[in-house]
Amino acid sequence: MPMHQVITLSQFIAEEQAKHPESSGNLSRIFRDIKLAAKIVNRDVRKAGLVDILGEHGTMNIQGEEVKKLDVIANDIFIDSLSQSGDICAILSEEEDDFRPVNTQAGNQGKYIIAIDPMDGSSNIDANVTIGTIFSIWKRKSPLGSEVTLDDCLQAGNEQVAAGYVVYGSSTMLVYTTGSGVNGFTLDVSIGDFCLSHPNMTTPPMGQICSINSGNYRSFSEGMREYIDYTNNKGYTGRYIGSFVADFHRNMVKGGIYLYPASEKAPNGKLRLLYECNPMAFLIEQAGGFATTGKIRVLDIQPAELHQRIPIIIGSKDMVEEALRIAHPNR
Ligand code: AHG
Ligand code: MN
Ligand code: MN
């Protein structure tokens, strides 16, 4: 792309906002803070093997999972950065027990709530495999100036005003939606900015990739086992990184389906509704795909708790329909 055609993330957001003067929300400052945090985390990830930030932190999170050092580092970086703008009233993080009210001393004037999975795919960190950050943004219901409530935090995915992810892969990308399509930006480290590289991302209605941890085969329902047999017979390509962000990104670009179903071991699946499933469901629908639990559209779920897990089937529309037909015939 010739130099004069480079569009940075900030430029793009400003132009999008100008197209929708009626929209009351001003997300640009929040994106400025996400962008800064993403650049700092990117810097740390890129030198992870050289400094002492690989390995375990030595604690468990509220969900009983081992916490990696980079989980904590990324969590702190995003929380510090996101607390700055004054536009946010609460931060929900996969790594924190409860929601964290912010800007309380400034009079609770923040209009938005943000949920983050600061480091997704953390079991892959030590092996230098692609990892990411996922975020989801919605508006509070309670009046400005009052204390943010749990009710404000527990809103359905269809209330999201923005969602996205950063993928720290062979290049670093930030992909997001505000409900009018999906756009992807690649970090150009030489100029230190995210530049539009994937305008108007859509996912093919049908693909060839199926991503599932088939090590859990025996623990899946009969219908799900039947579906896995079907994909094998069809000759779909099996691809499973074990970083949801990375599996999702590849499948969105190429066409495919990602499943983390319920199993005997994990009756509600593994992925978290607020930090992982809702943002990705918003993105995939905006890209022309679909996301369901097998019974209900992900974006229609009324969350009951902050760390709720759900089973998920997400990706190319026709592939999700195929999976539903075979794995969940009586839904
Ligand atoms: P996190 O690293 O944020 O805890 O998320 C891990 C998730 C997700 O990224 C990935 O797709 C899935 O766990 C992998 O789980 P399995 O190892 O059970 O397949
Ligand atoms: Mn995750
Ligand atoms: Mn995580």
mmCIF file of C-alpha atoms and ligand atoms in Angstrom:
data_model
loop_
_atom_site.group_PDB
_atom_site.id
_atom_site.type_symbol
_atom_site.label_atom_id
_atom_site.label_comp_id
_atom_site.label_asym_id
_atom_site.label_seq_id
_atom_site.Cartn_x
_atom_site.Cartn_y
_atom_site.Cartn_z
ATOM 1 C CA MET A 1 0.000 0.000 0.000
ATOM 2 C CA PRO A 2 1.514 3.387 -0.897
ATOM 3 C CA MET A 3 2.447 5.437 2.148
ATOM 4 C CA HIS A 4 -0.250 8.052 1.634
ATOM 5 C CA GLN A 5 -2.958 5.377 1.806
ATOM 6 C CA VAL A 6 -2.129 4.165 5.314
ATOM 7 C CA ILE A 7 -5.140 4.479 7.625
ATOM 8 C CA THR A 8 -4.389 4.171 11.319
ATOM 9 C CA LEU A 9 -6.829 2.795 13.856
ATOM 10 C CA SER A 10 -7.367 6.228 15.427
ATOM 11 C CA GLN A 11 -8.007 7.826 12.053
ATOM 12 C CA PHE A 12 -10.431 5.057 11.132
ATOM 13 C CA ILE A 13 -12.370 5.384 14.393
ATOM 14 C CA ALA A 14 -12.618 9.154 14.014
ATOM 15 C CA GLU A 15 -13.936 8.771 10.461
ATOM 16 C CA GLU A 16 -16.457 6.109 11.498
ATOM 17 C CA GLN A 17 -17.706 8.349 14.274
ATOM 18 C CA ALA A 18 -18.126 11.251 11.905
ATOM 19 C CA LYS A 19 -20.375 9.033 9.754
ATOM 20 C CA HIS A 20 -22.662 8.423 12.730
ATOM 21 C CA PRO A 21 -23.086 11.810 14.397
ATOM 22 C CA GLU A 22 -26.323 10.547 15.967
ATOM 23 C CA SER A 23 -24.484 7.953 18.068
ATOM 24 C CA SER A 24 -24.146 9.310 21.556
ATOM 25 C CA GLY A 25 -21.281 7.032 22.521
ATOM 26 C CA ASN A 26 -17.762 8.256 22.263
ATOM 27 C CA LEU A 27 -15.630 5.149 22.122
ATOM 28 C CA SER A 28 -12.508 6.709 20.730
ATOM 29 C CA ARG A 29 -10.849 7.339 24.095
ATOM 30 C CA ILE A 30 -11.508 3.772 25.163
ATOM 31 C CA PHE A 31 -9.961 2.508 21.950
ATOM 32 C CA ARG A 32 -6.992 4.777 22.514
ATOM 33 C CA ASP A 33 -6.443 3.028 25.863
ATOM 34 C CA ILE A 34 -6.969 -0.472 24.429
ATOM 35 C CA LYS A 35 -4.467 0.346 21.719
ATOM 36 C CA LEU A 36 -1.858 1.517 24.208
ATOM 37 C CA ALA A 37 -2.304 -1.561 26.418
ATOM 38 C CA ALA A 38 -2.122 -3.838 23.374
ATOM 39 C CA LYS A 39 1.164 -2.250 22.328
ATOM 40 C CA ILE A 40 2.655 -2.666 25.797
ATOM 41 C CA VAL A 41 1.506 -6.295 26.075
ATOM 42 C CA ASN A 42 2.823 -6.902 22.566
ATOM 43 C CA ARG A 43 6.210 -5.560 23.610
ATOM 44 C CA ASP A 44 6.279 -7.860 26.638
ATOM 45 C CA VAL A 45 5.106 -10.907 24.659
ATOM 46 C CA ARG A 46 7.767 -10.332 22.011
ATOM 47 C CA LYS A 47 10.579 -10.461 24.544
ATOM 48 C CA ALA A 48 8.988 -13.057 26.808
ATOM 49 C CA GLY A 49 11.729 -15.625 26.335
ATOM 50 C CA LEU A 50 14.445 -13.093 27.130
ATOM 51 C CA VAL A 51 13.193 -11.821 30.472
ATOM 52 C CA ASP A 52 11.657 -13.547 33.447
ATOM 53 C CA ILE A 53 7.994 -13.455 32.474
ATOM 54 C CA LEU A 54 7.385 -17.007 31.295
ATOM 55 C CA GLY A 55 5.941 -19.674 33.542
ATOM 56 C CA GLU A 56 3.545 -19.839 36.450
ATOM 57 C CA HIS A 57 2.648 -16.996 38.741
ATOM 58 C CA GLY A 58 2.130 -19.523 41.555
ATOM 59 C CA THR A 59 -1.571 -18.833 42.150
ATOM 60 C CA MET A 60 -4.956 -20.082 40.917
ATOM 61 C CA ASN A 61 -7.709 -17.823 39.570
ATOM 62 C CA ILE A 62 -11.304 -17.911 40.833
ATOM 63 C CA GLN A 63 -12.050 -20.543 38.214
ATOM 64 C CA GLY A 64 -9.413 -22.896 39.631
ATOM 65 C CA GLU A 65 -7.000 -22.404 36.747
ATOM 66 C CA GLU A 66 -3.284 -21.961 37.082
ATOM 67 C CA VAL A 67 -2.305 -18.327 36.568
ATOM 68 C CA LYS A 68 0.681 -17.592 34.325
ATOM 69 C CA LYS A 69 2.910 -14.588 34.869
ATOM 70 C CA LEU A 70 1.810 -13.104 31.581
ATOM 71 C CA ASP A 71 -1.856 -13.449 32.625
ATOM 72 C CA VAL A 72 -1.120 -11.141 35.544
ATOM 73 C CA ILE A 73 1.065 -8.771 33.551
ATOM 74 C CA ALA A 74 -1.507 -8.396 30.766
ATOM 75 C CA ASN A 75 -4.314 -7.988 33.297
ATOM 76 C CA ASP A 76 -2.473 -5.187 35.114
ATOM 77 C CA ILE A 77 -1.532 -3.421 31.882
ATOM 78 C CA PHE A 78 -5.087 -3.437 30.509
ATOM 79 C CA ILE A 79 -6.662 -2.431 33.820
ATOM 80 C CA ASP A 80 -4.203 0.440 34.337
ATOM 81 C CA SER A 81 -4.737 1.704 30.831
ATOM 82 C CA LEU A 82 -8.526 1.318 30.798
ATOM 83 C CA SER A 83 -8.933 3.117 34.104
ATOM 84 C CA GLN A 84 -7.524 6.278 32.548
ATOM 85 C CA SER A 85 -10.204 7.638 30.252
ATOM 86 C CA GLY A 86 -13.022 8.308 32.695
ATOM 87 C CA ASP A 87 -15.443 6.803 30.176
ATOM 88 C CA ILE A 88 -15.476 3.428 31.904
ATOM 89 C CA CYS A 89 -17.289 2.755 35.174
ATOM 90 C CA ALA A 90 -16.369 -0.904 35.658
ATOM 91 C CA ILE A 91 -13.874 -3.439 34.406
ATOM 92 C CA LEU A 92 -14.637 -7.152 34.437
ATOM 93 C CA SER A 93 -11.686 -9.455 33.983
ATOM 94 C CA GLU A 94 -11.369 -13.188 33.705
ATOM 95 C CA GLU A 95 -8.486 -12.868 36.136
ATOM 96 C CA GLU A 96 -10.388 -10.996 38.856
ATOM 97 C CA ASP A 97 -12.916 -12.413 41.313
ATOM 98 C CA ASP A 98 -15.379 -9.547 41.091
ATOM 99 C CA PHE A 99 -16.086 -6.580 38.843
ATOM 100 C CA ARG A 100 -13.883 -3.580 39.534
ATOM 101 C CA PRO A 101 -15.576 -0.154 39.717
ATOM 102 C CA VAL A 102 -13.307 2.546 38.304
ATOM 103 C CA ASN A 103 -13.431 6.325 38.252
ATOM 104 C CA THR A 104 -15.474 6.316 41.431
ATOM 105 C CA GLN A 105 -13.616 9.296 42.860
ATOM 106 C CA ALA A 106 -14.357 11.262 39.720
ATOM 107 C CA GLY A 107 -18.074 10.842 40.460
ATOM 108 C CA ASN A 108 -18.923 7.613 38.609
ATOM 109 C CA GLN A 109 -19.283 9.436 35.313
ATOM 110 C CA GLY A 110 -18.158 6.488 33.175
ATOM 111 C CA LYS A 111 -20.816 5.405 30.723
ATOM 112 C CA TYR A 112 -19.283 2.114 29.639
ATOM 113 C CA ILE A 113 -18.444 -1.285 31.095
ATOM 114 C CA ILE A 114 -15.656 -3.364 29.621
ATOM 115 C CA ALA A 115 -15.000 -7.094 30.020
ATOM 116 C CA ILE A 116 -11.583 -8.506 29.181
ATOM 117 C CA ASP A 117 -9.794 -11.784 28.812
ATOM 118 C CA PRO A 118 -6.386 -10.121 29.101
ATOM 119 C CA MET A 119 -4.451 -13.178 27.997
ATOM 120 C CA ASP A 120 -6.246 -15.870 26.081
ATOM 121 C CA GLY A 121 -4.496 -19.151 25.338
ATOM 122 C CA SER A 122 -2.184 -18.783 28.289
ATOM 123 C CA SER A 123 -1.348 -22.488 28.379
ATOM 124 C CA ASN A 124 0.428 -21.822 25.070
ATOM 125 C CA ILE A 125 2.616 -18.959 26.290
ATOM 126 C CA ASP A 126 5.631 -21.015 27.287
ATOM 127 C CA ALA A 127 5.680 -22.723 23.882
ATOM 128 C CA ASN A 128 5.760 -19.473 21.881
ATOM 129 C CA VAL A 129 2.349 -20.156 20.337
ATOM 130 C CA THR A 130 -0.129 -17.433 19.327
ATOM 131 C CA ILE A 131 -2.061 -15.843 22.193
ATOM 132 C CA GLY A 132 -4.438 -12.893 22.429
ATOM 133 C CA THR A 133 -6.579 -10.410 24.346
ATOM 134 C CA ILE A 134 -10.377 -10.287 23.993
ATOM 135 C CA PHE A 135 -12.633 -7.359 24.954
ATOM 136 C CA SER A 136 -16.334 -6.543 25.064
ATOM 137 C CA ILE A 137 -17.948 -3.155 25.754
ATOM 138 C CA TRP A 138 -21.499 -2.170 26.692
ATOM 139 C CA LYS A 139 -23.304 0.688 28.407
ATOM 140 C CA ARG A 140 -24.378 0.804 32.015
ATOM 141 C CA LYS A 141 -28.122 0.906 32.727
ATOM 142 C CA SER A 142 -27.948 2.694 36.055
ATOM 143 C CA PRO A 143 -27.800 6.485 35.934
ATOM 144 C CA LEU A 144 -24.483 8.288 35.500
ATOM 145 C CA GLY A 145 -23.151 9.406 38.830
ATOM 146 C CA SER A 146 -24.489 6.434 40.761
ATOM 147 C CA GLU A 147 -22.518 3.387 41.841
ATOM 148 C CA VAL A 148 -22.199 0.730 39.170
ATOM 149 C CA THR A 149 -24.193 -2.426 39.986
ATOM 150 C CA LEU A 150 -23.900 -6.139 39.297
ATOM 151 C CA ASP A 151 -26.996 -5.757 37.099
ATOM 152 C CA ASP A 152 -25.106 -3.274 34.922
ATOM 153 C CA CYS A 153 -22.428 -5.921 34.474
ATOM 154 C CA LEU A 154 -24.747 -8.836 33.722
ATOM 155 C CA GLN A 155 -26.169 -7.789 30.365
ATOM 156 C CA ALA A 156 -26.856 -9.969 27.337
ATOM 157 C CA GLY A 157 -24.373 -9.991 24.468
ATOM 158 C CA ASN A 158 -26.852 -8.244 22.200
ATOM 159 C CA GLU A 159 -26.307 -5.120 24.340
ATOM 160 C CA GLN A 160 -22.643 -4.879 23.302
ATOM 161 C CA VAL A 161 -21.661 -1.654 21.575
ATOM 162 C CA ALA A 162 -18.192 -2.863 20.628
ATOM 163 C CA ALA A 163 -16.083 -5.985 20.814
ATOM 164 C CA GLY A 164 -12.763 -7.128 19.530
ATOM 165 C CA TYR A 165 -9.501 -8.900 20.089
ATOM 166 C CA VAL A 166 -5.789 -8.486 19.747
ATOM 167 C CA VAL A 167 -3.910 -11.465 18.405
ATOM 168 C CA TYR A 168 -0.187 -11.682 19.155
ATOM 169 C CA GLY A 169 0.723 -13.982 16.283
ATOM 170 C CA SER A 170 3.269 -13.921 13.515
ATOM 171 C CA SER A 171 2.123 -10.328 13.342
ATOM 172 C CA THR A 172 0.030 -8.474 15.926
ATOM 173 C CA MET A 173 -3.477 -7.538 14.868
ATOM 174 C CA LEU A 174 -6.379 -5.730 16.436
ATOM 175 C CA VAL A 175 -9.789 -6.728 15.061
ATOM 176 C CA TYR A 176 -12.978 -5.039 16.218
ATOM 177 C CA THR A 177 -16.604 -4.254 15.519
ATOM 178 C CA THR A 178 -18.966 -1.553 16.701
ATOM 179 C CA GLY A 179 -21.911 -3.178 14.957
ATOM 180 C CA SER A 180 -21.295 -2.015 11.421
ATOM 181 C CA GLY A 181 -18.914 -4.656 10.123
ATOM 182 C CA VAL A 182 -15.559 -5.986 11.232
ATOM 183 C CA ASN A 183 -12.224 -4.363 10.522
ATOM 184 C CA GLY A 184 -8.702 -5.613 11.164
ATOM 185 C CA PHE A 185 -5.564 -3.562 11.839
ATOM 186 C CA THR A 186 -1.991 -4.815 11.805
ATOM 187 C CA LEU A 187 0.586 -3.350 14.161
ATOM 188 C CA ASP A 188 3.354 -1.758 12.151
ATOM 189 C CA VAL A 189 6.103 -1.753 14.751
ATOM 190 C CA SER A 190 8.264 0.580 12.684
ATOM 191 C CA ILE A 191 5.729 3.397 13.087
ATOM 192 C CA GLY A 192 4.225 2.080 16.330
ATOM 193 C CA ASP A 193 0.643 2.115 15.117
ATOM 194 C CA PHE A 194 -2.149 -0.228 14.109
ATOM 195 C CA CYS A 195 -2.886 0.242 10.390
ATOM 196 C CA LEU A 196 -5.961 -0.895 8.500
ATOM 197 C CA SER A 197 -4.995 -4.131 6.756
ATOM 198 C CA HIS A 198 -8.257 -6.099 6.683
ATOM 199 C CA PRO A 199 -11.154 -3.769 5.846
ATOM 200 C CA ASN A 200 -14.686 -5.187 6.033
ATOM 201 C CA MET A 201 -13.840 -8.700 7.134
ATOM 202 C CA THR A 202 -16.395 -11.356 6.300
ATOM 203 C CA THR A 203 -16.281 -15.076 6.882
ATOM 204 C CA PRO A 204 -17.184 -17.501 4.080
ATOM 205 C CA PRO A 205 -20.592 -19.148 4.684
ATOM 206 C CA MET A 206 -18.976 -22.552 4.292
ATOM 207 C CA GLY A 207 -15.424 -23.622 5.091
ATOM 208 C CA GLN A 208 -13.284 -26.718 5.485
ATOM 209 C CA ILE A 209 -11.795 -26.260 8.942
ATOM 210 C CA CYS A 210 -13.126 -27.851 12.100
ATOM 211 C CA SER A 211 -11.560 -26.853 15.434
ATOM 212 C CA ILE A 212 -12.358 -28.928 18.492
ATOM 213 C CA ASN A 213 -10.380 -30.632 21.245
ATOM 214 C CA SER A 214 -11.185 -34.150 20.143
ATOM 215 C CA GLY A 215 -9.244 -35.504 23.116
ATOM 216 C CA ASN A 216 -12.571 -34.985 24.888
ATOM 217 C CA TYR A 217 -14.412 -37.215 22.357
ATOM 218 C CA ARG A 218 -15.440 -39.893 24.843
ATOM 219 C CA SER A 219 -16.762 -37.303 27.240
ATOM 220 C CA PHE A 220 -19.005 -35.579 24.621
ATOM 221 C CA SER A 221 -22.713 -36.286 24.030
ATOM 222 C CA GLU A 222 -23.711 -38.925 21.504
ATOM 223 C CA GLY A 223 -24.814 -36.202 19.090
ATOM 224 C CA MET A 224 -21.479 -34.405 19.335
ATOM 225 C CA ARG A 225 -19.585 -37.646 18.774
ATOM 226 C CA GLU A 226 -21.737 -38.268 15.727
ATOM 227 C CA TYR A 227 -20.895 -34.784 14.448
ATOM 228 C CA ILE A 228 -17.155 -35.361 14.910
ATOM 229 C CA ASP A 229 -17.424 -38.660 12.996
ATOM 230 C CA TYR A 230 -19.295 -36.788 10.285
ATOM 231 C CA THR A 231 -16.580 -34.127 9.953
ATOM 232 C CA ASN A 232 -13.947 -36.861 9.718
ATOM 233 C CA ASN A 233 -15.915 -38.673 7.022
ATOM 234 C CA LYS A 234 -16.375 -35.408 5.149
ATOM 235 C CA GLY A 235 -12.618 -34.877 5.204
ATOM 236 C CA TYR A 236 -12.725 -31.509 6.977
ATOM 237 C CA THR A 237 -9.332 -30.259 8.065
ATOM 238 C CA GLY A 238 -8.724 -30.507 11.814
ATOM 239 C CA ARG A 239 -7.017 -27.412 13.237
ATOM 240 C CA TYR A 240 -6.847 -26.726 16.966
ATOM 241 C CA ILE A 241 -4.358 -24.322 18.470
ATOM 242 C CA GLY A 242 -5.880 -24.181 21.945
ATOM 243 C CA SER A 243 -5.914 -20.373 21.919
ATOM 244 C CA PHE A 244 -9.493 -19.405 21.169
ATOM 245 C CA VAL A 245 -8.393 -16.070 19.704
ATOM 246 C CA ALA A 246 -6.047 -17.755 17.255
ATOM 247 C CA ASP A 247 -8.452 -20.524 16.266
ATOM 248 C CA PHE A 248 -11.232 -17.974 15.848
ATOM 249 C CA HIS A 249 -9.140 -15.571 13.795
ATOM 250 C CA ARG A 250 -7.932 -18.269 11.401
ATOM 251 C CA ASN A 251 -11.432 -19.676 10.970
ATOM 252 C CA MET A 252 -12.959 -16.266 10.364
ATOM 253 C CA VAL A 253 -10.397 -15.512 7.667
ATOM 254 C CA LYS A 254 -10.532 -18.916 5.980
ATOM 255 C CA GLY A 255 -13.989 -20.225 6.832
ATOM 256 C CA GLY A 256 -14.467 -22.832 9.529
ATOM 257 C CA ILE A 257 -16.118 -23.845 12.751
ATOM 258 C CA TYR A 258 -14.885 -23.845 16.358
ATOM 259 C CA LEU A 259 -16.583 -25.915 19.030
ATOM 260 C CA TYR A 260 -16.110 -26.158 22.776
ATOM 261 C CA PRO A 261 -19.080 -28.323 23.696
ATOM 262 C CA ALA A 262 -20.372 -29.520 27.034
ATOM 263 C CA SER A 263 -18.747 -32.726 28.211
ATOM 264 C CA GLU A 264 -18.939 -34.993 31.228
ATOM 265 C CA LYS A 265 -15.817 -33.267 32.530
ATOM 266 C CA ALA A 266 -17.124 -29.769 31.786
ATOM 267 C CA PRO A 267 -20.949 -29.807 31.755
ATOM 268 C CA ASN A 268 -21.100 -26.108 30.782
ATOM 269 C CA GLY A 269 -18.197 -26.212 28.375
ATOM 270 C CA LYS A 270 -15.105 -24.217 29.187
ATOM 271 C CA LEU A 271 -15.265 -20.820 27.562
ATOM 272 C CA ARG A 272 -16.575 -17.855 29.470
ATOM 273 C CA LEU A 273 -19.684 -16.031 28.318
ATOM 274 C CA LEU A 274 -18.653 -12.477 29.187
ATOM 275 C CA TYR A 275 -14.938 -12.515 28.398
ATOM 276 C CA GLU A 276 -14.766 -14.880 25.424
ATOM 277 C CA CYS A 277 -18.084 -15.983 23.935
ATOM 278 C CA ASN A 278 -20.069 -12.735 23.753
ATOM 279 C CA PRO A 279 -17.362 -10.661 22.045
ATOM 280 C CA MET A 280 -16.550 -13.398 19.545
ATOM 281 C CA ALA A 281 -20.266 -14.015 18.887
ATOM 282 C CA PHE A 282 -20.741 -10.306 18.128
ATOM 283 C CA LEU A 283 -17.727 -10.334 15.793
ATOM 284 C CA ILE A 284 -18.724 -13.505 13.962
ATOM 285 C CA GLU A 285 -22.295 -12.315 13.392
ATOM 286 C CA GLN A 286 -20.935 -9.025 12.077
ATOM 287 C CA ALA A 287 -18.712 -11.042 9.726
ATOM 288 C CA GLY A 288 -21.694 -13.079 8.478
ATOM 289 C CA GLY A 289 -21.314 -16.149 10.693
ATOM 290 C CA PHE A 290 -23.177 -17.429 13.730
ATOM 291 C CA ALA A 291 -22.630 -18.514 17.349
ATOM 292 C CA THR A 292 -24.830 -20.763 19.466
ATOM 293 C CA THR A 293 -24.621 -22.929 22.562
ATOM 294 C CA GLY A 294 -26.391 -25.680 20.627
ATOM 295 C CA LYS A 295 -29.681 -24.569 22.130
ATOM 296 C CA ILE A 296 -29.693 -20.779 22.067
ATOM 297 C CA ARG A 297 -28.017 -17.934 20.179
ATOM 298 C CA VAL A 298 -25.067 -16.810 22.283
ATOM 299 C CA LEU A 299 -25.984 -13.115 22.051
ATOM 300 C CA ASP A 300 -29.449 -13.796 23.517
ATOM 301 C CA ILE A 301 -28.222 -15.332 26.771
ATOM 302 C CA GLN A 302 -29.030 -13.398 29.919
ATOM 303 C CA PRO A 303 -25.898 -13.862 32.059
ATOM 304 C CA ALA A 304 -26.482 -15.111 35.586
ATOM 305 C CA GLU A 305 -22.941 -14.656 36.904
ATOM 306 C CA LEU A 306 -19.712 -12.942 35.948
ATOM 307 C CA HIS A 307 -17.640 -16.057 35.336
ATOM 308 C CA GLN A 308 -20.397 -18.096 33.699
ATOM 309 C CA ARG A 309 -19.276 -20.700 31.196
ATOM 310 C CA ILE A 310 -21.276 -21.876 28.212
ATOM 311 C CA PRO A 311 -20.855 -24.502 25.496
ATOM 312 C CA ILE A 312 -20.119 -22.829 22.163
ATOM 313 C CA ILE A 313 -20.368 -23.590 18.452
ATOM 314 C CA ILE A 314 -19.127 -20.630 16.409
ATOM 315 C CA GLY A 315 -18.065 -19.891 12.859
ATOM 316 C CA SER A 316 -19.222 -20.039 9.255
ATOM 317 C CA LYS A 317 -22.986 -19.962 9.101
ATOM 318 C CA ASP A 318 -23.619 -23.122 7.092
ATOM 319 C CA MET A 319 -21.122 -25.097 9.136
ATOM 320 C CA VAL A 320 -22.776 -24.037 12.393
ATOM 321 C CA GLU A 321 -26.147 -25.069 10.964
ATOM 322 C CA GLU A 322 -24.708 -28.414 9.943
ATOM 323 C CA ALA A 323 -23.329 -28.958 13.448
ATOM 324 C CA LEU A 324 -26.673 -28.045 15.000
ATOM 325 C CA ARG A 325 -28.546 -30.453 12.728
ATOM 326 C CA ILE A 326 -26.313 -33.368 13.617
ATOM 327 C CA ALA A 327 -25.206 -32.697 17.198
ATOM 328 C CA HIS A 328 -28.382 -31.053 18.498
ATOM 329 C CA PRO A 329 -31.276 -32.497 16.495
ATOM 330 C CA ASN A 330 -33.846 -31.970 19.275
ATOM 331 C CA ARG A 331 -32.939 -28.474 20.307
HETATM 332 P P1 AHG B 1 -7.526 -18.855 28.852
HETATM 333 O O1 AHG B 1 -6.101 -19.031 28.449
HETATM 334 O O2 AHG B 1 -7.986 -17.426 28.771
HETATM 335 O O3 AHG B 1 -7.848 -19.506 30.168
HETATM 336 O O4 AHG B 1 -8.437 -19.560 27.755
HETATM 337 C C1 AHG B 1 -8.138 -20.868 27.362
HETATM 338 C C2 AHG B 1 -9.275 -21.395 26.539
HETATM 339 C C3 AHG B 1 -9.232 -21.032 25.082
HETATM 340 O O5 AHG B 1 -8.345 -20.064 24.701
HETATM 341 C C4 AHG B 1 -8.899 -22.324 24.393
HETATM 342 O O6 AHG B 1 -9.552 -22.425 23.171
HETATM 343 C C5 AHG B 1 -9.351 -23.356 25.340
HETATM 344 O O7 AHG B 1 -9.226 -22.799 26.617
HETATM 345 C C6 AHG B 1 -8.538 -24.610 25.239
HETATM 346 O O8 AHG B 1 -9.007 -25.526 26.148
HETATM 347 P P2 AHG B 1 -8.545 -27.058 26.120
HETATM 348 O O9 AHG B 1 -7.105 -27.093 26.472
HETATM 349 O O10 AHG B 1 -9.422 -27.718 27.147
HETATM 350 O O11 AHG B 1 -8.813 -27.602 24.735
HETATM 351 MN MN MN B 2 -9.448 -17.259 27.302
HETATM 352 MN MN MN B 3 -7.247 -15.722 29.872
#
